[in-house]
PDB file of C-alpha atoms in Angstrom:
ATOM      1  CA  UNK A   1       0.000   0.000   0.000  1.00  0.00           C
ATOM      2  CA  UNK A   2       1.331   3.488  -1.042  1.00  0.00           C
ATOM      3  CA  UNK A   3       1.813   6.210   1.581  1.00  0.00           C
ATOM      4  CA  UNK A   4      -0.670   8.345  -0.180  1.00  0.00           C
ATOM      5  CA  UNK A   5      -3.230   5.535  -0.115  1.00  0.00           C
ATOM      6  CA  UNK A   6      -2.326   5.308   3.667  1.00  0.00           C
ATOM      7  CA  UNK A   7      -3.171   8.680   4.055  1.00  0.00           C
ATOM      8  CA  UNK A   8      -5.947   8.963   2.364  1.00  0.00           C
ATOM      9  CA  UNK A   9      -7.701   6.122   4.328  1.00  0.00           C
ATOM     10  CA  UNK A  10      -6.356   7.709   7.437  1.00  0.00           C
ATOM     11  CA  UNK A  11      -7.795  11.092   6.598  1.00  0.00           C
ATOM     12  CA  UNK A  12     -10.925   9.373   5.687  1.00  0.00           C
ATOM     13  CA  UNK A  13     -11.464   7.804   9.162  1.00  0.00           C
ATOM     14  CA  UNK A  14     -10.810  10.749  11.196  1.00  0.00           C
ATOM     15  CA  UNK A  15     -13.067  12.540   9.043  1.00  0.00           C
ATOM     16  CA  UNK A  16     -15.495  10.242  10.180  1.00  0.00           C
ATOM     17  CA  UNK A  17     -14.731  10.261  13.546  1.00  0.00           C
ATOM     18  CA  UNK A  18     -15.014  14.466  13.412  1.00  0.00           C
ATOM     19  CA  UNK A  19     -18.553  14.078  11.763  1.00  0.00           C
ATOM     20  CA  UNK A  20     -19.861  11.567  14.280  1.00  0.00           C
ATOM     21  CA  UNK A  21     -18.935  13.475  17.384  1.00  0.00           C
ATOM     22  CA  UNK A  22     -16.653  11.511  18.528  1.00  0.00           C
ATOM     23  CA  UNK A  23     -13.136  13.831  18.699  1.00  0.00           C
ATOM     24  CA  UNK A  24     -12.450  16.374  20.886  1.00  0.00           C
ATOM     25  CA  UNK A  25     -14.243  19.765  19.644  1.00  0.00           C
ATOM     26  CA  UNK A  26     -10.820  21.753  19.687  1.00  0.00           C
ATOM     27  CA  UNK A  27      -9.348  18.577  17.891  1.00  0.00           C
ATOM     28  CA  UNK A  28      -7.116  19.314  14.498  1.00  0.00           C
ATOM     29  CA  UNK A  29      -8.377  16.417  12.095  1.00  0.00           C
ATOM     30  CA  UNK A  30      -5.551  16.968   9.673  1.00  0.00           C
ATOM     31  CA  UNK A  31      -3.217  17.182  12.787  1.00  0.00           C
ATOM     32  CA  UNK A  32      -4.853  13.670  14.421  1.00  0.00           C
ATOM     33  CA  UNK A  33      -4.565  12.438  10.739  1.00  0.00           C
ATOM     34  CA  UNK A  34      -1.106  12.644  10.184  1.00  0.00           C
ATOM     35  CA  UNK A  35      -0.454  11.441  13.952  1.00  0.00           C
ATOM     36  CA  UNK A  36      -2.278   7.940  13.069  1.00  0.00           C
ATOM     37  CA  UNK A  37      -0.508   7.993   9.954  1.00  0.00           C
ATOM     38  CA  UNK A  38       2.837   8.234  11.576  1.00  0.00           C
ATOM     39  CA  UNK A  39       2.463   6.112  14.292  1.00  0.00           C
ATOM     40  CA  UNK A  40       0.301   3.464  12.529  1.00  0.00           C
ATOM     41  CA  UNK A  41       3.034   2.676  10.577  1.00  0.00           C
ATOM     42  CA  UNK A  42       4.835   0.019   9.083  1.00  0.00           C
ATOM     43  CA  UNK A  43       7.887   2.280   9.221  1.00  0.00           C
ATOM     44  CA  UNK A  44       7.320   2.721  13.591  1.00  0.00           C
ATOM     45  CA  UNK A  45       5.980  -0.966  13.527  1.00  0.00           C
ATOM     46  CA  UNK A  46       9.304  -2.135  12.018  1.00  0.00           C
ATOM     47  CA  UNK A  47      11.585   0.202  14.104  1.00  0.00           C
ATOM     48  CA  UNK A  48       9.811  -1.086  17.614  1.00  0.00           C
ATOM     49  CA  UNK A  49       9.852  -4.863  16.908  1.00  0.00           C
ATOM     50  CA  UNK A  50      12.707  -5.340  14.460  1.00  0.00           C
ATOM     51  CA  UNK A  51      14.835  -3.040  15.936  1.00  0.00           C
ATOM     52  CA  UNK A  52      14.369  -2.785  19.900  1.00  0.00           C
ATOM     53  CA  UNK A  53      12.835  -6.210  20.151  1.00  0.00           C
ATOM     54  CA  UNK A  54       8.893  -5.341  21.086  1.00  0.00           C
ATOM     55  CA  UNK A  55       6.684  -8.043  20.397  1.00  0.00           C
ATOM     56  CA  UNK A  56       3.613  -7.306  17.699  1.00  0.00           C
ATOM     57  CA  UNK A  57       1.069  -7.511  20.627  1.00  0.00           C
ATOM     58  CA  UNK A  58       3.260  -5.156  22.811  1.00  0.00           C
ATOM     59  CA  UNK A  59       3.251  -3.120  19.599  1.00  0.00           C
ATOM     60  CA  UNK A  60      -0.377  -3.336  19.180  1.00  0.00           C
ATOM     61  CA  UNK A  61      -1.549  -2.232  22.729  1.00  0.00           C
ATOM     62  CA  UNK A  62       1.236   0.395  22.948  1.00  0.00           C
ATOM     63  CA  UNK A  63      -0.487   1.666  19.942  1.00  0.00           C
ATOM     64  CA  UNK A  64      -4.126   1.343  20.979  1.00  0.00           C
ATOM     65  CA  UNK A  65      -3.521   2.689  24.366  1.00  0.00           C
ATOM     66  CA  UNK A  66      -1.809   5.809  22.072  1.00  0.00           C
ATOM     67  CA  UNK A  67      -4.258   6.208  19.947  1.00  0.00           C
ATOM     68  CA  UNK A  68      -7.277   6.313  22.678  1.00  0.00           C
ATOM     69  CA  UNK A  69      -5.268   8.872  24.248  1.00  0.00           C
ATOM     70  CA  UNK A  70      -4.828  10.961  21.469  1.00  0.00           C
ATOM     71  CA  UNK A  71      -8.567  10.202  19.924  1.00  0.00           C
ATOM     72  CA  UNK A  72     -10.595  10.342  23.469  1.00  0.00           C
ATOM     73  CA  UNK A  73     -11.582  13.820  24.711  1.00  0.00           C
ATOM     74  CA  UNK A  74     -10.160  14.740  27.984  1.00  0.00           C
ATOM     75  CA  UNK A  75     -13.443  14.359  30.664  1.00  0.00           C
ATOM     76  CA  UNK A  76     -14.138  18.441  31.680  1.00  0.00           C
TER      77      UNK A  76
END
């Protein structure tokens, strides 16, 4: 998959998260886009398992427990 389809089906999902309500009001959707995009990876994925020896599950939470806390609005 190309980097531009990557990003383009990145974009496209937190588009849809923006619509629905579900990101922070304040949020940046092309800023949270390019975030997933960079840390969703296979460049990251192959730099933290590959290279410093993470499994793909520690990989895989790391990177939902990330996202969550980038996605999830802060309670007031």
């Amino acid at each position: 998959m190309s980097l531009r389809t990557r990003l383009t089906g990145v974009t496209a999902f937190v588009a849809h998260l923006d619509e629905s309500g579900a990101l922070d009001p304040e949020a940046d959707p092309a800023h949270l886009a390019d975030a997933v995009w960079a840390l969703a990876g296979p460049q990251l994925y192959t730099q933290l398992t590959a290279g410093r020896g993470w499994s793909a599950d520690t990989y895989e939470k790391w990177l939902a427990d990330t996202l969550t806390a980038t996605f999830v609005p802060s309670p007031p």
